[in-house]
Amino acid sequence: MRSIRKTFAVTVAAASVLALAACSSQGGAQAQNQATGQSYVIAMITHESPGDSFWDKVRAGAEQAATELNVDLRYSNNPDGGQQATLVQNAIDSQVDGVAVTLSQSAQVGPAVQRAVEAGIPAVAFNSGIEDYPDYGIGMYFGSDETLAGRSAGERITEGGGGKTLCVIHEQGSVSLEARCAGVLATSPGTENLQVNGADLPAVQQTIGAKLQQDPSITHVVTLGAPVALAATQAKAESGSQAEVITFDLNADVAAAVQDGRIAFSVDQQPYVQGYMSVQSLWLNLSNGNDLGGGKPVLTGPSFVDSSNIAEIAEYTANNTR
Amino acid sequence: MSVATPPATTPPKPGPERVQRSLGARALARPEIGATAAAIAIFVFFFVLAPPFRSVEALSTVLYSASTIGIVALGVALLMIGGEFDLSSGVAVTAAALSSAMISFQLSLNVWVGAAVSLVIALAIGFVNGWLLVRTKLPSFLITLSTFFVLQGVNLGVTKLVTGTVATSNISTMDGFTSAKAFFAGDVPLGFMTVKMSVIWWLVFVAIASWLLLRTRTGNWIFAVGGNQDSARAVGVPVARVKIGLFMGVALMAWFLGQHLLFNFATVQAGLGVGNELIYIVAAVVGGALLTGGFGSAAGSALGAFIFGMTTQGIVYAGWDPNWFKAFLGVMLLLAVLVNLYVKTSATRRK
């Protein structure tokens, strides 16, 4: 009896040792699974001001990629450049495997990202900083070339017989918004900027309305964010202006407005793709040594949404993916 | 502190002195006199410099702009007369709009029901502000700063939790939306001009608040509580009730503007409203409310909001370089406050 029990115990022990020893420390399907997901922690650090639907799409894309690739995504944000740099430093300190950052205030955030790169953490820039990202040793960039996007919008305005264009800036001192308006101005002369307070939508509507009353010669209004676009359509309706409303960025309401013609077209930089590709490309880099774009930025826009393709796209805006 | 002396040490004012004061002197002692002078100066300024400012349409826009500031500024002004102030009013507007939109949409209710539930939530926020203040005796700055952060986080967190995004779903096709829009954000044709419904409500609220302040016992209590809380308590003023009531008044006004925001745009983004609390306080101060309490008026807050509305829109009508927008605004407001202060001090000296 005793010997039987002893034999059984030995057998169990041996089997356990064998099972443990059988786990190869190198290669194999187990290791591959780990290498291709579980073990990667990616930090995404943006300059989002809390509660903006645009950034919600960026994050939705990043989370989708993280789920598909089994990546542990750590999202954080701060609109203040210095604080955003601290968040990057936090990510370095917690030894993440990769960082994805926006470079809206590149002078402040860039050096922190450079420290990450020097510490052997691959970095991807996205959404903003298309001019500056190579300066900090960042290998890849996903986003829209804001000046190019502005130029493309301006070209369409000029083709459509644009006279005087109003470009509405809803965040004071934002480099990317200024770049868009500068782009519009480059191809549509007679463009004038208007500063509004993006945190107060009635104020946005009132200010655009006042401008349309002041200058009846305005033929086009370009807004740079989806909620601002809707305020502009209301301002237009109330001031009796005939100006066409054009916007950057999309949401379900803008899609509906494009469908019924209140908004002529939207210049979409596809934020969902920006978030998605930042995580995807870091994963490819970590697991397969890839680098996308060959040192050049990969553009996610401008993608035009107008009456010709809105039917197809509207459903995606409802899903928060466009 | 305007009257810090307890009633017993105040020498009884002889009747004749009041008679001797001229009508002009009495007018100059009104809290809103400085704001009136500033409002006239700014109106003339833009009337001369910005030709489009002279149209009725422009006046309608200016009034609309003033109303969206003035509604909450009115509640804030009353609160400031009562000696406290509120940093959470800007995000409370957003909270009221978000809760109304989400309750209606998620539970498929008539939007009026959502608005009513949201009113209860808003009043509860005001009550908590006031209750915490009287219980903890902390400065209202700290209490409402905390509420400001809590609401900002809750606005975002709950919206994301409930809707999956950071904006509410569009409620424009729901039952009651048309009537609610007409009530909160409709257009009112007056014959010679069309104004927004919010302008009418704003003026109604200012009239009610003026009556409350100047003609009722509650009004006396508010001035007494703001002037000297301890002497007010000594003469039997229910200080705690007045303060809680004033915070709930701000909440009520925030709720109203929140409904305007929602029914004007049909959706609300969770990050809105931050920074507006300061604009409301500025409007109340420009309108003659003292930061120390005990002095101010409802009409003054309306004038303050009107000055703000004229300045923001006037800069646009004048066609000035938009990069300087905020700088112009700051200088304008400083001038308004200085004119206000000058008139007020000379009025007191003449007393």
PDB file of C-alpha atoms in Angstrom, chain A residues 143-290:
ATOM      1  CA  GLY A 143      -1.282  61.877 -38.826  1.00  0.00           C
ATOM      2  CA  SER A 144      -2.514  64.427 -41.223  1.00  0.00           C
ATOM      3  CA  ASP A 145      -0.275  67.084 -42.690  1.00  0.00           C
ATOM      4  CA  GLU A 146      -2.316  70.012 -41.402  1.00  0.00           C
ATOM      5  CA  THR A 147      -0.962  72.519 -43.920  1.00  0.00           C
ATOM      6  CA  LEU A 148      -1.603  70.081 -46.764  1.00  0.00           C
ATOM      7  CA  ALA A 149      -5.098  69.384 -45.448  1.00  0.00           C
ATOM      8  CA  GLY A 150      -5.763  73.120 -45.269  1.00  0.00           C
ATOM      9  CA  ARG A 151      -4.426  73.609 -48.793  1.00  0.00           C
ATOM     10  CA  SER A 152      -6.645  70.825 -50.136  1.00  0.00           C
ATOM     11  CA  ALA A 153      -9.678  72.357 -48.462  1.00  0.00           C
ATOM     12  CA  GLY A 154      -8.728  75.786 -49.836  1.00  0.00           C
ATOM     13  CA  GLU A 155      -8.395  74.344 -53.344  1.00  0.00           C
ATOM     14  CA  ARG A 156     -11.880  72.894 -53.205  1.00  0.00           C
ATOM     15  CA  ILE A 157     -13.211  76.229 -51.964  1.00  0.00           C
ATOM     16  CA  THR A 158     -11.544  78.102 -54.813  1.00  0.00           C
ATOM     17  CA  GLU A 159     -12.842  75.560 -57.356  1.00  0.00           C
ATOM     18  CA  GLY A 160     -16.326  76.037 -55.923  1.00  0.00           C
ATOM     19  CA  GLY A 161     -16.087  79.768 -56.634  1.00  0.00           C
ATOM     20  CA  GLY A 162     -14.950  80.893 -53.190  1.00  0.00           C
ATOM     21  CA  GLY A 163     -14.720  84.607 -52.569  1.00  0.00           C
ATOM     22  CA  LYS A 164     -14.067  85.350 -48.945  1.00  0.00           C
ATOM     23  CA  THR A 165     -13.409  82.526 -46.494  1.00  0.00           C
ATOM     24  CA  LEU A 166     -13.663  82.654 -42.710  1.00  0.00           C
ATOM     25  CA  CYS A 167     -11.409  80.212 -40.851  1.00  0.00           C
ATOM     26  CA  VAL A 168     -12.612  79.646 -37.258  1.00  0.00           C
ATOM     27  CA  ILE A 169      -9.931  78.841 -34.661  1.00  0.00           C
ATOM     28  CA  HIS A 170     -11.434  77.392 -31.483  1.00  0.00           C
ATOM     29  CA  GLU A 171      -8.256  76.989 -29.410  1.00  0.00           C
ATOM     30  CA  GLN A 172      -5.981  79.930 -28.878  1.00  0.00           C
ATOM     31  CA  GLY A 173      -2.364  79.338 -29.866  1.00  0.00           C
ATOM     32  CA  SER A 174      -2.803  75.831 -31.287  1.00  0.00           C
ATOM     33  CA  VAL A 175      -0.076  75.164 -33.857  1.00  0.00           C
ATOM     34  CA  SER A 176      -2.062  72.594 -35.826  1.00  0.00           C
ATOM     35  CA  LEU A 177      -5.192  74.765 -36.076  1.00  0.00           C
ATOM     36  CA  GLU A 178      -3.128  77.749 -37.227  1.00  0.00           C
ATOM     37  CA  ALA A 179      -1.437  75.482 -39.800  1.00  0.00           C
ATOM     38  CA  ARG A 180      -4.808  74.429 -41.203  1.00  0.00           C
ATOM     39  CA  CYS A 181      -5.941  78.007 -41.609  1.00  0.00           C
ATOM     40  CA  ALA A 182      -2.586  78.972 -43.128  1.00  0.00           C
ATOM     41  CA  GLY A 183      -3.079  76.133 -45.627  1.00  0.00           C
ATOM     42  CA  VAL A 184      -6.568  77.343 -46.497  1.00  0.00           C
ATOM     43  CA  LEU A 185      -5.206  80.863 -46.969  1.00  0.00           C
ATOM     44  CA  ALA A 186      -2.439  79.591 -49.281  1.00  0.00           C
ATOM     45  CA  THR A 187      -4.873  78.211 -51.855  1.00  0.00           C
ATOM     46  CA  SER A 188      -7.891  80.385 -51.173  1.00  0.00           C
ATOM     47  CA  PRO A 189      -6.768  84.016 -50.979  1.00  0.00           C
ATOM     48  CA  GLY A 190      -9.070  86.255 -49.010  1.00  0.00           C
ATOM     49  CA  THR A 191      -9.167  83.908 -46.033  1.00  0.00           C
ATOM     50  CA  GLU A 192      -9.522  85.558 -42.665  1.00  0.00           C
ATOM     51  CA  ASN A 193      -9.143  83.906 -39.246  1.00  0.00           C
ATOM     52  CA  LEU A 194     -11.646  84.229 -36.425  1.00  0.00           C
ATOM     53  CA  GLN A 195     -10.875  83.328 -32.816  1.00  0.00           C
ATOM     54  CA  VAL A 196     -13.666  81.760 -30.747  1.00  0.00           C
ATOM     55  CA  ASN A 197     -13.922  80.129 -27.313  1.00  0.00           C
ATOM     56  CA  GLY A 198     -14.311  76.414 -28.033  1.00  0.00           C
ATOM     57  CA  ALA A 199     -15.325  75.612 -24.444  1.00  0.00           C
ATOM     58  CA  ASP A 200     -18.503  77.682 -24.790  1.00  0.00           C
ATOM     59  CA  LEU A 201     -20.661  76.630 -27.741  1.00  0.00           C
ATOM     60  CA  PRO A 202     -23.305  79.373 -27.485  1.00  0.00           C
ATOM     61  CA  ALA A 203     -20.424  81.873 -27.531  1.00  0.00           C
ATOM     62  CA  VAL A 204     -19.018  80.161 -30.643  1.00  0.00           C
ATOM     63  CA  GLN A 205     -22.396  80.449 -32.350  1.00  0.00           C
ATOM     64  CA  GLN A 206     -22.764  84.112 -31.332  1.00  0.00           C
ATOM     65  CA  THR A 207     -19.286  85.095 -32.473  1.00  0.00           C
ATOM     66  CA  ILE A 208     -19.568  83.391 -35.867  1.00  0.00           C
ATOM     67  CA  GLY A 209     -23.044  84.911 -36.252  1.00  0.00           C
ATOM     68  CA  ALA A 210     -21.658  88.360 -35.467  1.00  0.00           C
ATOM     69  CA  LYS A 211     -18.903  87.931 -38.034  1.00  0.00           C
ATOM     70  CA  LEU A 212     -21.358  86.825 -40.721  1.00  0.00           C
ATOM     71  CA  GLN A 213     -23.464  89.908 -39.998  1.00  0.00           C
ATOM     72  CA  GLN A 214     -20.432  92.164 -40.022  1.00  0.00           C
ATOM     73  CA  ASP A 215     -19.197  90.864 -43.358  1.00  0.00           C
ATOM     74  CA  PRO A 216     -21.954  89.714 -45.724  1.00  0.00           C
ATOM     75  CA  SER A 217     -19.343  89.045 -48.430  1.00  0.00           C
ATOM     76  CA  ILE A 218     -18.202  85.843 -46.686  1.00  0.00           C
ATOM     77  CA  THR A 219     -18.858  82.912 -49.028  1.00  0.00           C
ATOM     78  CA  HIS A 220     -17.328  80.050 -47.019  1.00  0.00           C
ATOM     79  CA  VAL A 221     -16.907  79.283 -43.327  1.00  0.00           C
ATOM     80  CA  VAL A 222     -14.247  76.719 -42.438  1.00  0.00           C
ATOM     81  CA  THR A 223     -14.465  75.260 -38.933  1.00  0.00           C
ATOM     82  CA  LEU A 224     -11.763  73.045 -37.459  1.00  0.00           C
ATOM     83  CA  GLY A 225     -13.768  70.743 -35.195  1.00  0.00           C
ATOM     84  CA  ALA A 226     -17.092  68.928 -35.421  1.00  0.00           C
ATOM     85  CA  PRO A 227     -19.000  70.665 -32.571  1.00  0.00           C
ATOM     86  CA  VAL A 228     -17.851  74.063 -33.850  1.00  0.00           C
ATOM     87  CA  ALA A 229     -19.176  73.143 -37.297  1.00  0.00           C
ATOM     88  CA  LEU A 230     -22.665  72.575 -35.912  1.00  0.00           C
ATOM     89  CA  ALA A 231     -22.568  75.898 -34.089  1.00  0.00           C
ATOM     90  CA  ALA A 232     -21.531  77.491 -37.394  1.00  0.00           C
ATOM     91  CA  THR A 233     -24.495  75.995 -39.264  1.00  0.00           C
ATOM     92  CA  GLN A 234     -26.797  77.471 -36.607  1.00  0.00           C
ATOM     93  CA  ALA A 235     -25.083  80.847 -36.814  1.00  0.00           C
ATOM     94  CA  LYS A 236     -25.448  80.768 -40.586  1.00  0.00           C
ATOM     95  CA  ALA A 237     -29.149  79.934 -40.391  1.00  0.00           C
ATOM     96  CA  GLU A 238     -29.773  82.722 -37.914  1.00  0.00           C
ATOM     97  CA  SER A 239     -27.786  85.434 -39.643  1.00  0.00           C
ATOM     98  CA  GLY A 240     -29.411  84.635 -42.986  1.00  0.00           C
ATOM     99  CA  SER A 241     -25.986  84.270 -44.570  1.00  0.00           C
ATOM    100  CA  GLN A 242     -25.570  82.200 -47.730  1.00  0.00           C
ATOM    101  CA  ALA A 243     -22.038  81.073 -46.840  1.00  0.00           C
ATOM    102  CA  GLU A 244     -21.144  77.414 -47.271  1.00  0.00           C
ATOM    103  CA  VAL A 245     -19.978  75.633 -44.136  1.00  0.00           C
ATOM    104  CA  ILE A 246     -16.949  73.357 -44.447  1.00  0.00           C
ATOM    105  CA  THR A 247     -15.366  71.549 -41.556  1.00  0.00           C
ATOM    106  CA  PHE A 248     -12.434  69.482 -40.417  1.00  0.00           C
ATOM    107  CA  ASP A 249     -13.268  66.308 -38.472  1.00  0.00           C
ATOM    108  CA  LEU A 250     -16.423  64.277 -38.279  1.00  0.00           C
ATOM    109  CA  ASN A 251     -19.001  63.086 -35.836  1.00  0.00           C
ATOM    110  CA  ALA A 252     -22.486  61.633 -36.228  1.00  0.00           C
ATOM    111  CA  ASP A 253     -24.120  65.073 -36.294  1.00  0.00           C
ATOM    112  CA  VAL A 254     -21.696  66.451 -38.877  1.00  0.00           C
ATOM    113  CA  ALA A 255     -22.325  63.330 -40.964  1.00  0.00           C
ATOM    114  CA  ALA A 256     -26.059  64.056 -40.799  1.00  0.00           C
ATOM    115  CA  ALA A 257     -25.394  67.692 -41.751  1.00  0.00           C
ATOM    116  CA  VAL A 258     -23.288  66.597 -44.743  1.00  0.00           C
ATOM    117  CA  GLN A 259     -26.130  64.279 -45.734  1.00  0.00           C
ATOM    118  CA  ASP A 260     -28.747  67.020 -45.725  1.00  0.00           C
ATOM    119  CA  GLY A 261     -26.426  69.603 -47.274  1.00  0.00           C
ATOM    120  CA  ARG A 262     -26.005  71.985 -44.335  1.00  0.00           C
ATOM    121  CA  ILE A 263     -22.281  71.214 -44.439  1.00  0.00           C
ATOM    122  CA  ALA A 264     -20.656  71.074 -47.876  1.00  0.00           C
ATOM    123  CA  PHE A 265     -17.852  68.683 -46.989  1.00  0.00           C
ATOM    124  CA  SER A 266     -15.659  67.527 -44.137  1.00  0.00           C
ATOM    125  CA  VAL A 267     -11.894  67.112 -44.182  1.00  0.00           C
ATOM    126  CA  ASP A 268     -11.360  64.007 -42.096  1.00  0.00           C
ATOM    127  CA  GLN A 269      -7.934  63.187 -40.658  1.00  0.00           C
ATOM    128  CA  GLN A 270      -9.283  59.836 -39.437  1.00  0.00           C
ATOM    129  CA  PRO A 271      -8.422  59.974 -35.744  1.00  0.00           C
ATOM    130  CA  TYR A 272      -9.482  56.364 -35.215  1.00  0.00           C
ATOM    131  CA  VAL A 273      -6.751  55.313 -37.657  1.00  0.00           C
ATOM    132  CA  GLN A 274      -4.190  57.503 -35.897  1.00  0.00           C
ATOM    133  CA  GLY A 275      -4.803  55.751 -32.582  1.00  0.00           C
ATOM    134  CA  TYR A 276      -5.043  52.337 -34.182  1.00  0.00           C
ATOM    135  CA  MET A 277      -1.881  52.644 -36.276  1.00  0.00           C
ATOM    136  CA  SER A 278       0.204  54.045 -33.423  1.00  0.00           C
ATOM    137  CA  VAL A 279      -0.383  50.909 -31.365  1.00  0.00           C
ATOM    138  CA  GLN A 280      -0.258  48.575 -34.364  1.00  0.00           C
ATOM    139  CA  SER A 281       3.051  49.975 -35.628  1.00  0.00           C
ATOM    140  CA  LEU A 282       4.696  49.849 -32.204  1.00  0.00           C
ATOM    141  CA  TRP A 283       3.596  46.249 -31.907  1.00  0.00           C
ATOM    142  CA  LEU A 284       5.029  45.447 -35.346  1.00  0.00           C
ATOM    143  CA  ASN A 285       8.235  47.209 -34.387  1.00  0.00           C
ATOM    144  CA  LEU A 286       8.547  45.344 -31.109  1.00  0.00           C
ATOM    145  CA  SER A 287       7.558  41.940 -32.392  1.00  0.00           C
ATOM    146  CA  ASN A 288       8.898  42.075 -35.926  1.00  0.00           C
ATOM    147  CA  GLY A 289      11.337  44.959 -36.204  1.00  0.00           C
ATOM    148  CA  ASN A 290       9.206  46.817 -38.752  1.00  0.00           C
TER     149      ASN A 290
END
